[in-house]
Coordinates of C-alpha atoms and ligand atoms in Angstrom, one line a residue:
M1122 CA 108.2 94.7 106.3
E1123 CA 105.0 95.2 108.3
I1124 CA 102.9 94.5 105.2
L1125 CA 105.1 91.5 104.3
R1126 CA 104.6 90.3 107.9
S1127 CA 100.8 90.5 107.4
W1128 CA 101.3 88.2 104.3
G1129 CA 103.3 85.7 106.4
L1130 CA 106.5 86.5 104.6
Q1131 CA 108.6 88.2 107.3
D1132 CA 110.7 85.1 108.3
E1133 CA 111.5 84.2 104.7
V1134 CA 112.5 87.8 103.7
E1135 CA 114.7 88.0 106.9
R1136 CA 116.5 84.8 105.8
A1137 CA 116.9 86.1 102.3
G1138 CA 118.1 89.5 103.3
M1139 CA 121.3 90.8 105.0
P1140 CA 122.1 90.2 108.7
R1141 CA 120.3 93.0 110.6
E1142 CA 123.5 94.3 112.3
D1143 CA 125.1 94.9 108.9
V1144 CA 122.0 96.8 107.6
L1145 CA 122.4 99.4 110.4
A1146 CA 125.9 100.6 109.2
V1147 CA 127.0 103.2 106.7
G1148 CA 130.6 104.1 105.8
V1149 CA 132.5 106.8 103.9
G1150 CA 136.1 106.8 102.7
T1151 CA 138.4 107.4 99.7
S1152 CA 138.0 103.7 99.1
L1153 CA 136.8 100.6 101.1
S1154 CA 140.3 99.8 102.1
A1155 CA 141.6 103.4 102.6
D1156 CA 142.9 104.5 106.0
D1157 CA 140.4 107.3 106.1
Y1158 CA 137.4 105.0 105.9
L1159 CA 134.9 105.8 108.7
R1160 CA 131.9 103.6 109.7
K1161 CA 128.9 104.4 111.8
A1162 CA 126.3 101.9 113.0
A1163 CA 123.1 102.3 115.0
A1164 CA 122.6 99.9 117.9
I1165 CA 120.2 97.1 117.3
A1166 CA 118.3 98.0 120.5
E1167 CA 117.6 101.4 119.1
D1168 CA 116.2 100.0 115.8
A1169 CA 112.4 100.2 115.2
A1170 CA 111.2 99.7 118.8
Q1171 CA 107.8 100.8 117.6
S1172 CA 107.3 98.0 115.1
P1173 CA 107.0 94.2 115.4
T1174 CA 109.6 94.0 112.6
Y1175 CA 112.6 96.0 111.4
T1176 CA 114.3 97.6 108.5
Y1177 CA 115.8 94.9 106.3
L1178 CA 117.8 95.0 103.2
C1179 CA 116.8 92.3 100.7
S1180 CA 117.9 92.3 97.1
Q1181 CA 115.0 93.1 94.9
D1182 CA 115.5 90.1 92.6
V1183 CA 115.3 87.8 95.6
L1184 CA 112.3 89.6 97.2
E1185 CA 110.3 89.6 94.0
V1186 CA 110.5 85.8 93.7
I1187 CA 109.2 85.5 97.3
M1188 CA 106.4 88.0 96.6
R1189 CA 105.5 86.4 93.2
R1190 CA 104.6 83.2 95.0
V1191 CA 102.0 85.0 97.1
A1192 CA 100.7 86.9 94.1
A1193 CA 100.3 83.7 92.1
S1194 CA 98.3 82.1 94.9
A1195 CA 95.6 84.8 94.4
A1196 CA 95.9 85.9 90.8
D1197 CA 96.8 84.9 87.3
V1198 CA 100.4 86.1 87.1
R1199 CA 101.9 86.2 83.6
F1200 CA 105.4 86.8 82.5
G1201 CA 106.6 87.8 79.0
A1202 CA 103.3 89.6 78.3
T1203 CA 103.3 93.2 77.1
M1204 CA 100.4 95.6 77.1
T1205 CA 100.8 97.3 73.7
D1206 CA 97.6 99.3 73.4
L1207 CA 95.1 100.8 75.8
R1208 CA 91.7 102.4 75.2
I1209 CA 89.4 104.0 77.7
E1210 CA 85.9 102.9 77.0
P1211 CA 82.5 103.6 78.6
G1212 CA 82.6 101.6 81.8
G1213 CA 86.2 100.5 81.7
V1214 CA 89.3 99.8 79.7
A1215 CA 90.3 97.7 76.7
A1216 CA 93.9 96.6 76.6
T1217 CA 95.8 94.7 74.0
I1218 CA 98.2 92.2 75.6
V1219 CA 100.8 90.5 73.4
A1220 CA 102.4 87.3 74.6
D1221 CA 104.3 84.7 72.5
G1222 CA 103.5 86.7 69.4
A1223 CA 99.7 86.5 70.0
A1224 CA 97.6 89.5 70.8
T1225 CA 94.6 89.3 73.2
L1226 CA 92.1 92.0 73.9
V1227 CA 91.3 92.2 77.6
R1228 CA 88.4 94.3 78.9
A1229 CA 88.3 95.4 82.5
R1230 CA 86.4 97.8 84.8
Y1231 CA 89.6 99.2 86.2
L1232 CA 93.3 99.3 85.3
V1233 CA 96.2 99.7 87.8
A1234 CA 99.2 101.2 86.0
A1235 CA 102.1 99.8 87.9
D1236 CA 104.4 100.0 84.9
G1237 CA 107.3 101.8 86.5
S1238 CA 109.0 105.1 85.7
R1239 CA 109.5 104.2 82.1
G1240 CA 105.9 102.9 81.6
T1241 CA 103.6 104.3 79.0
V1242 CA 100.2 104.5 80.7
R1243 CA 100.8 107.8 82.5
R1244 CA 102.1 109.4 79.3
R1245 CA 99.3 108.0 77.3
L1246 CA 96.8 109.7 79.7
G1247 CA 98.7 113.0 79.3
I1248 CA 99.5 113.1 83.1
A1249 CA 102.7 115.2 83.7
V1250 CA 105.2 114.7 86.5
E1251 CA 106.1 117.5 88.9
G1252 CA 109.6 117.9 90.3
P1253 CA 113.1 119.0 89.4
P1254 CA 114.8 117.9 86.1
P1255 CA 116.7 114.6 86.3
L1256 CA 119.4 114.7 88.9
G1257 CA 121.9 112.4 87.3
H1258 CA 122.6 109.7 84.8
M1259 CA 123.5 106.8 86.9
V1260 CA 124.9 103.3 86.3
S1261 CA 124.6 100.3 88.6
I1262 CA 127.5 97.9 88.3
M1263 CA 126.7 94.5 90.0
F1264 CA 129.8 92.6 90.8
D1265 CA 131.1 89.5 92.7
A1266 CA 134.3 89.9 94.7
D1267 CA 135.7 88.4 97.9
L1268 CA 136.1 91.4 100.2
G1269 CA 136.8 89.1 103.2
F1270 CA 140.2 90.8 103.6
L1271 CA 138.4 93.9 104.9
P1272 CA 138.3 94.1 108.7
P1273 CA 134.9 93.2 110.2
G1274 CA 134.6 96.8 111.3
R1275 CA 134.1 97.7 107.7
R1276 CA 131.0 95.7 107.0
A1277 CA 128.3 98.2 106.0
A1278 CA 125.1 98.1 104.0
L1279 CA 126.2 101.2 102.2
S1280 CA 129.6 102.8 101.7
F1281 CA 130.3 106.1 99.9
V1282 CA 133.7 106.2 98.2
R1283 CA 135.5 109.1 96.7
S1284 CA 137.5 107.0 94.2
T1285 CA 137.6 107.4 90.4
P1286 CA 134.8 107.5 89.4
G1287 CA 133.4 107.8 92.9
G1288 CA 130.0 106.4 94.0
A1289 CA 128.4 104.1 96.5
I1290 CA 129.1 100.5 97.2
E1291 CA 126.0 98.6 98.3
A1292 CA 126.2 95.2 99.9
V1293 CA 123.9 92.7 98.4
D1294 CA 124.8 89.8 100.7
N1295 CA 127.8 91.4 102.4
R1296 CA 129.8 88.4 101.5
R1297 CA 130.4 88.1 97.7
R1298 CA 127.9 90.2 95.8
W1299 CA 127.9 94.0 95.7
I1300 CA 126.6 96.8 93.6
M1301 CA 128.5 100.0 92.7
Q1302 CA 126.4 103.0 92.0
T1303 CA 128.2 105.5 89.8
G1304 CA 127.3 107.7 86.8
Y1305 CA 128.3 109.9 83.9
D1306 CA 127.7 113.5 82.8
P1307 CA 126.4 113.8 79.2
A1308 CA 127.4 117.5 79.2
K1309 CA 131.0 116.3 79.5
G1310 CA 130.5 113.8 76.7
G1311 CA 129.9 110.8 78.9
S1312 CA 127.4 108.1 78.0
A1313 CA 126.2 104.7 79.2
G1314 CA 128.3 103.2 76.4
D1315 CA 131.4 104.2 78.3
F1316 CA 130.7 101.5 80.8
T1317 CA 132.5 98.6 79.1
E1318 CA 133.7 95.6 81.1
E1319 CA 137.2 97.0 81.3
Y1320 CA 136.0 100.5 82.5
C1321 CA 133.7 98.8 85.1
L1322 CA 136.5 96.6 86.4
A1323 CA 138.7 99.7 86.9
A1324 CA 135.9 101.6 88.6
V1325 CA 135.2 98.8 91.0
R1326 CA 138.9 98.1 91.8
S1327 CA 139.4 101.8 92.4
A1328 CA 136.4 101.8 94.8
I1329 CA 137.8 98.7 96.6
G1330 CA 141.2 100.4 96.7
I1331 CA 143.2 97.5 95.3
P1332 CA 144.2 97.8 91.6
D1333 CA 144.4 94.1 90.8
H1334 CA 141.8 92.7 93.1
P1335 CA 139.8 89.7 91.5
V1336 CA 136.4 91.0 90.4
D1337 CA 133.6 89.5 88.2
I1338 CA 131.3 92.0 86.6
V1339 CA 127.8 90.5 86.8
G1340 CA 125.7 93.2 85.1
V1341 CA 125.5 96.9 84.2
M1342 CA 122.3 98.9 84.3
P1343 CA 121.9 102.6 83.5
W1344 CA 119.1 104.5 85.2
L1345 CA 118.0 108.1 85.7
Q1346 CA 118.1 109.6 89.2
Q1347 CA 114.8 111.5 89.6
A1348 CA 112.6 113.0 92.3
V1349 CA 109.2 113.4 90.7
V1350 CA 105.5 112.8 91.4
A1351 CA 102.7 112.5 88.9
A1352 CA 100.4 115.5 88.9
E1353 CA 97.4 113.1 89.1
F1354 CA 97.4 109.6 90.6
A1355 CA 94.1 108.6 89.0
R1356 CA 91.9 109.2 86.1
D1357 CA 89.0 106.8 86.4
P1358 CA 89.2 104.0 85.4
V1359 CA 93.0 104.1 85.6
Y1360 CA 95.0 104.3 88.8
L1361 CA 98.8 104.8 88.9
A1362 CA 100.8 103.0 91.6
G1363 CA 104.5 102.6 92.4
D1364 CA 107.2 104.3 90.3
A1365 CA 104.5 105.0 87.6
A1366 CA 103.1 107.5 90.1
H1367 CA 106.3 108.7 91.9
V1368 CA 110.0 108.2 91.6
A1369 CA 112.2 108.8 94.7
T1370 CA 115.9 109.0 94.7
P1371 CA 117.3 105.7 96.1
Q1372 CA 118.8 107.5 99.1
G1373 CA 116.7 106.4 102.1
G1374 CA 115.4 103.3 100.4
F1375 CA 111.8 104.6 100.1
G1376 CA 110.8 104.0 96.5
M1377 CA 109.6 100.4 96.6
N1378 CA 108.2 100.8 100.1
C1379 CA 106.1 103.7 99.0
G1380 CA 104.9 101.7 96.0
I1381 CA 103.9 98.7 98.1
Q1382 CA 101.9 101.0 100.3
D1383 CA 100.1 102.4 97.3
A1384 CA 99.0 98.9 96.3
H1385 CA 98.0 98.2 99.9
N1386 CA 95.9 101.3 100.0
L1387 CA 94.3 100.8 96.6
A1388 CA 93.6 97.0 96.7
W1389 CA 91.0 96.9 99.4
K1390 CA 89.2 99.9 98.0
L1391 CA 89.0 98.3 94.5
A1392 CA 87.8 95.1 96.1
A1393 CA 85.1 96.9 98.2
V1394 CA 83.8 98.8 95.2
L1395 CA 83.8 95.7 92.9
R1396 CA 81.9 93.7 95.6
G1397 CA 79.3 96.4 95.9
E1398 CA 80.2 97.1 99.5
A1399 CA 81.4 100.6 98.9
G1400 CA 80.5 103.5 96.7
P1401 CA 82.8 104.4 93.8
R1402 CA 83.7 107.7 95.6
L1403 CA 85.9 105.5 97.8
L1404 CA 88.3 105.2 94.9
D1405 CA 88.8 109.0 94.8
T1406 CA 90.4 108.7 98.3
Y1407 CA 93.3 106.7 96.8
A1408 CA 94.8 109.8 95.2
E1409 CA 93.7 112.0 98.2
E1410 CA 95.6 109.8 100.6
R1411 CA 98.6 108.5 98.7
R1412 CA 99.7 111.6 96.6
P1413 CA 100.6 113.8 99.6
I1414 CA 102.6 110.9 101.1
A1415 CA 104.4 110.4 97.8
V1416 CA 105.3 114.1 97.6
R1417 CA 106.7 114.1 101.2
T1418 CA 108.6 110.8 100.6
V1419 CA 110.1 112.0 97.3
D1420 CA 111.1 115.4 99.0
E1421 CA 112.9 113.6 101.8
S1422 CA 114.7 111.3 99.3
L1423 CA 115.8 114.5 97.6
V1424 CA 117.2 115.9 100.9
N1425 CA 119.2 112.6 101.2
A1426 CA 120.4 112.9 97.6
M1427 CA 121.7 116.4 98.2
I1428 CA 123.7 115.3 101.2
T1429 CA 125.3 112.6 99.0
A1430 CA 126.0 115.1 96.2
Q1431 CA 127.7 117.4 98.6
M1432 CA 129.7 114.6 100.0
M1433 CA 130.8 113.3 96.6
A1434 CA 131.8 116.8 95.6
G1435 CA 134.1 117.0 98.6
R1436 CA 132.2 119.8 100.2
L1437 CA 131.8 117.8 103.4
S1438 CA 134.7 116.4 105.4
M1439 CA 134.7 112.6 106.0
N1440 CA 133.5 113.3 109.6
E1441 CA 130.7 115.6 108.5
A1442 CA 129.7 113.2 105.8
I1443 CA 129.4 110.1 108.1
E1444 CA 127.5 112.1 110.7
Q1445 CA 125.0 113.4 108.1
Q1446 CA 124.5 110.0 106.4
A1447 CA 124.1 108.2 109.7
G1448 CA 121.9 110.9 111.1
R1449 CA 119.4 110.4 108.2
R1450 CA 119.3 106.6 108.5
G1451 CA 116.4 106.5 111.0
S1452 CA 113.3 107.7 109.2
E1453 CA 110.5 106.2 111.5
G1454 CA 108.7 109.5 111.5
L1455 CA 108.3 109.4 107.7
V1456 CA 107.6 105.7 107.2
L1457 CA 105.4 105.0 110.3
G1458 CA 104.2 108.5 111.3
F1459 CA 102.4 109.6 108.1
H1460 CA 98.6 109.9 108.2
Y1461 CA 95.7 110.2 105.8
D1462 CA 93.1 113.0 105.6
S1463 CA 90.3 112.0 103.3
A1464 CA 86.7 111.1 103.0
A1465 CA 87.7 107.5 104.0
V1466 CA 88.6 108.7 107.5
V1467 CA 86.2 110.0 110.2
P1468 CA 88.1 112.7 112.2
D1469 CA 87.7 112.7 116.0
G1470 CA 88.7 116.3 116.5
T1471 CA 92.1 115.6 118.1
P1472 CA 95.2 117.2 116.7
A1473 CA 97.9 115.2 114.9
P1474 CA 101.2 114.8 116.9
A1475 CA 103.7 117.4 115.8
P1476 CA 107.2 116.2 116.7
A1477 CA 110.1 118.6 116.2
D1478 CA 111.6 116.3 113.7
P1479 CA 108.8 114.6 111.7
Y1480 CA 111.4 112.7 109.6
R1481 CA 113.0 110.8 112.5
T1482 CA 110.5 110.9 115.2
Y1483 CA 107.4 108.7 115.2
V1484 CA 104.8 109.4 117.9
P1485 CA 102.4 106.4 118.2
T1486 CA 98.8 107.4 118.0
A1487 CA 95.5 105.8 117.1
R1488 CA 94.1 109.1 115.9
P1489 CA 91.9 108.5 112.8
G1490 CA 94.0 108.5 109.6
H1491 CA 97.2 107.1 111.3
R1492 CA 98.7 103.6 111.0
A1493 CA 97.3 101.6 113.9
P1494 CA 100.2 101.6 116.4
H1495 CA 102.1 98.4 117.2
V1496 CA 101.8 97.2 120.8
W1497 CA 102.9 93.7 121.9
V1498 CA 99.7 92.1 123.2
S1499 CA 101.2 88.7 124.1
P1500 CA 104.7 87.2 123.4
G1501 CA 105.4 87.5 119.7
V1502 CA 101.9 88.9 118.9
S1503 CA 101.5 92.5 117.9
T1504 CA 98.3 94.5 117.6
L1505 CA 99.2 94.6 113.9
D1506 CA 98.8 90.8 113.8
L1507 CA 95.2 91.2 115.0
L1508 CA 94.1 93.2 111.9
G1509 CA 92.6 92.4 108.6
P1510 CA 91.8 91.2 106.1
A1511 CA 88.6 93.2 106.4
F1512 CA 87.7 95.9 109.0
T1513 CA 88.7 95.2 112.6
L1514 CA 87.3 96.9 115.7
L1515 CA 89.8 96.9 118.6
T1516 CA 88.3 97.3 122.0
A1517 CA 88.9 96.5 125.7
P1518 CA 87.5 93.2 127.1
G1519 CA 83.9 93.5 128.3
S1520 CA 83.3 96.8 126.5
G1521 CA 80.0 95.4 125.1
W1522 CA 80.7 95.7 121.4
A1523 CA 79.1 93.2 119.1
G1524 CA 80.1 92.6 115.5
V1525 CA 78.4 94.2 112.6
P1526 CA 78.6 92.7 109.0
G1527 CA 82.1 93.3 107.6
V1528 CA 83.6 94.1 111.0
R1529 CA 85.5 91.7 113.2
V1530 CA 85.5 92.7 116.9
V1531 CA 88.8 91.9 118.7
E1532 CA 89.1 92.5 122.5
V1533 CA 92.6 93.5 123.6
D1534 CA 93.6 92.8 127.1
S1535 CA 96.6 95.0 127.6
A1536 CA 97.3 98.1 129.7
E1537 CA 99.8 99.4 127.2
W1538 CA 97.2 99.0 124.4
A1539 CA 94.7 101.0 126.5
E1540 CA 97.2 103.8 127.0
V1541 CA 98.4 104.0 123.4
Y1542 CA 94.9 103.6 121.8
D1543 CA 93.3 105.9 124.4
V1544 CA 89.6 104.9 124.0
G1545 CA 88.7 104.2 127.7
E1546 CA 86.8 101.2 128.9
Q1547 CA 83.9 101.5 126.5
G1548 CA 85.5 102.9 123.4
A1549 CA 86.9 101.3 120.3
V1550 CA 89.1 101.9 117.2
L1551 CA 87.9 100.9 113.8
V1552 CA 90.9 99.8 111.7
R1553 CA 90.6 99.7 107.9
P1554 CA 91.8 96.7 105.9
D1555 CA 95.1 98.6 105.2
G1556 CA 95.9 99.0 108.9
H1557 CA 95.0 102.7 109.1
V1558 CA 92.5 103.9 111.7
G1559 CA 89.2 104.9 110.1
W1560 CA 87.3 105.9 113.2
R1561 CA 87.8 106.1 117.0
T1562 CA 85.2 106.5 119.8
R1563 CA 85.2 106.6 123.6
S1564 CA 81.6 105.2 123.9
A1565 CA 80.0 101.9 122.8
D1566 CA 77.5 103.2 120.2
H1567 CA 76.6 100.8 117.5
A1568 CA 74.6 103.3 115.5
E1569 CA 77.7 105.5 115.3
L1570 CA 79.8 102.5 114.1
E1571 CA 77.3 102.0 111.2
K1572 CA 77.5 105.6 110.4
A1573 CA 81.3 105.6 110.4
L1574 CA 81.3 102.6 108.1
D1575 CA 78.9 104.4 105.7
V1576 CA 81.2 107.4 105.6
I1577 CA 84.5 105.5 105.2
L1578 CA 82.9 103.3 102.4
S1579 CA 81.2 106.2 100.7
R1580 CA 77.8 104.6 101.1
S1581 CA 75.2 107.3 100.7
Ligands
LIG281 C1 119.7 102.0 92.5 C2 118.4 101.9 93.1 C3 118.3 101.5 94.5 C4 117.0 101.4 95.1 N1 116.9 101.0 96.4 C5 115.7 101.0 97.0 C6 115.6 100.6 98.3 O1 116.6 100.3 99.0 N2 114.3 100.5 98.9 C7 113.2 100.8 98.2 O2 112.1 100.8 98.7 N3 113.3 101.2 96.9 C8 114.5 101.2 96.2 N4 114.6 101.6 94.9 C9 113.4 101.9 94.2 C10 112.7 100.7 93.7 O3 113.6 99.9 92.9 C11 111.5 101.1 92.9 O4 110.7 102.0 93.6 C12 110.6 99.9 92.6 O5 111.3 99.0 91.8 C13 109.3 100.3 91.8 O6 108.5 99.2 91.6 P1 107.4 99.3 90.5 O7 106.8 97.9 90.5 O8 106.5 100.4 90.7 O9 108.1 99.6 89.1 P2 109.2 98.7 88.4 O10 110.1 97.9 89.4 O11 109.9 99.6 87.4 O12 108.4 97.6 87.6 C14 107.5 97.9 86.5 C15 107.3 96.7 85.7 O13 106.3 97.0 84.7 C16 106.7 96.3 83.5 N5 106.1 97.0 82.4 C17 106.2 98.3 81.9 N6 105.5 98.5 80.9 C18 104.8 97.4 80.6 C19 103.8 97.0 79.6 N7 103.4 97.9 78.7 N8 103.3 95.8 79.6 C20 103.7 94.9 80.5 N9 104.6 95.2 81.5 C21 105.2 96.4 81.5 C22 108.2 96.5 83.5 O14 108.8 95.6 82.6 C23 108.6 96.2 85.0 O15 108.7 94.9 85.2 C24 115.8 101.7 94.3 C25 116.0 102.1 93.0 C26 117.2 102.2 92.4 C27 117.3 102.6 91.0

């Protein structure tokens, strides 16, 4: 959401998504209408105090239409086009793109393989994935149903139901559209072909808890539950991003977020190298920075999936299940607290915060490598709104910093900023185009700034 905010999309995504108070709730029960249904919701006031935005749930088909408009304003976006062949050549790639039955050969210096978990580029390069074998053969059943008869206290983004077959009910708009996540076991003779309309209707009605409730099945999609990370994220000139590079379990809602952050990390580096502003070594830092974050994110999604598996197997009581699910909902430590150690970061010798619970607890810090922390600098304006699209130097008013080519100097007049960023009256924080701190100093030394930029941009 912070990245979408930087693209000016926050309001539109908020409107397209679910009401915030509904997003904060999870439930468990034998069915949605069973007496044993328990719901737990976090208080809005506790949600994401350390960000100018919040966790939202917005259906992916709606979100992608919004994002497509922004992409199309900057690039040639083509639908119905398939890359059918790829050759690595000296100095780049040659790809065959087929659209409307016609093949076109496209040559490029770099290729970003964002072709998802079933894409072919990673396999073509012979890059393996690391992680456990597939965790389950899952099926998403999208359906429309009026669940207005449920008491308001049962509105939840996600409800786990131990019906037949059990699974999770996800709210799409929390009014009419829902998705049931369930699955089958091939070892017991199950297959995706079992999910006929009749079977899906029975599964959904059992989850609702009313045998003849009116339900329209909108779509059925089989998918493989996995927790894997590619052994390599890059083999020049090809860079893997999104599910092509890592597949998290859906539990926690991390997969697409992690993929968007890959793109955010890679895009400015590609641009800087192609413009001749950075050395090609900068591109190596993509894998150095993103792969450890992907491993950690996928591991945490696996922990979440194990809780769900235990719950569905009946090894947790309803009370234990709701406590554990609600307890893992807040993941600010994971999603805001991660940091990069790479050649594109100049360390300042300070240690990274080490909270007791690095999954839940985010400790704001402007230490190099970390996401520049959010602080309100004036009503409705966050430090994050001051950043980009190139490098930004944040400093106190009157500190004496002047701009250098490629760096915008922004003076921040805020006591809270001074405390959180911790650079004194003369110091400054150099924030990279992806919002991560690249360098921090407590003295106004322009020569050091030039040197830091040379290091970050791999300029010899
Ligand atoms: C049930 C479920 C719930 C989820 N919930 C969440 C959530 O709440 N939050 C979250 O962050 N993530 C969630 N995820 C994960 C999220 O859906 C994925 O991480 C995300 O869609 C990955 O995006 P991607 O662009 O990398 O890959 P994809 O969405 O798979 O897109 C890849 C695209 O590449 C195209 N493609 C492939 N090969 C070619 C080719 N040769 N030529 C042309 N095009 C090609 C494909 O057609 C596809 O359109 C969930 C996933 C599942 C299964």
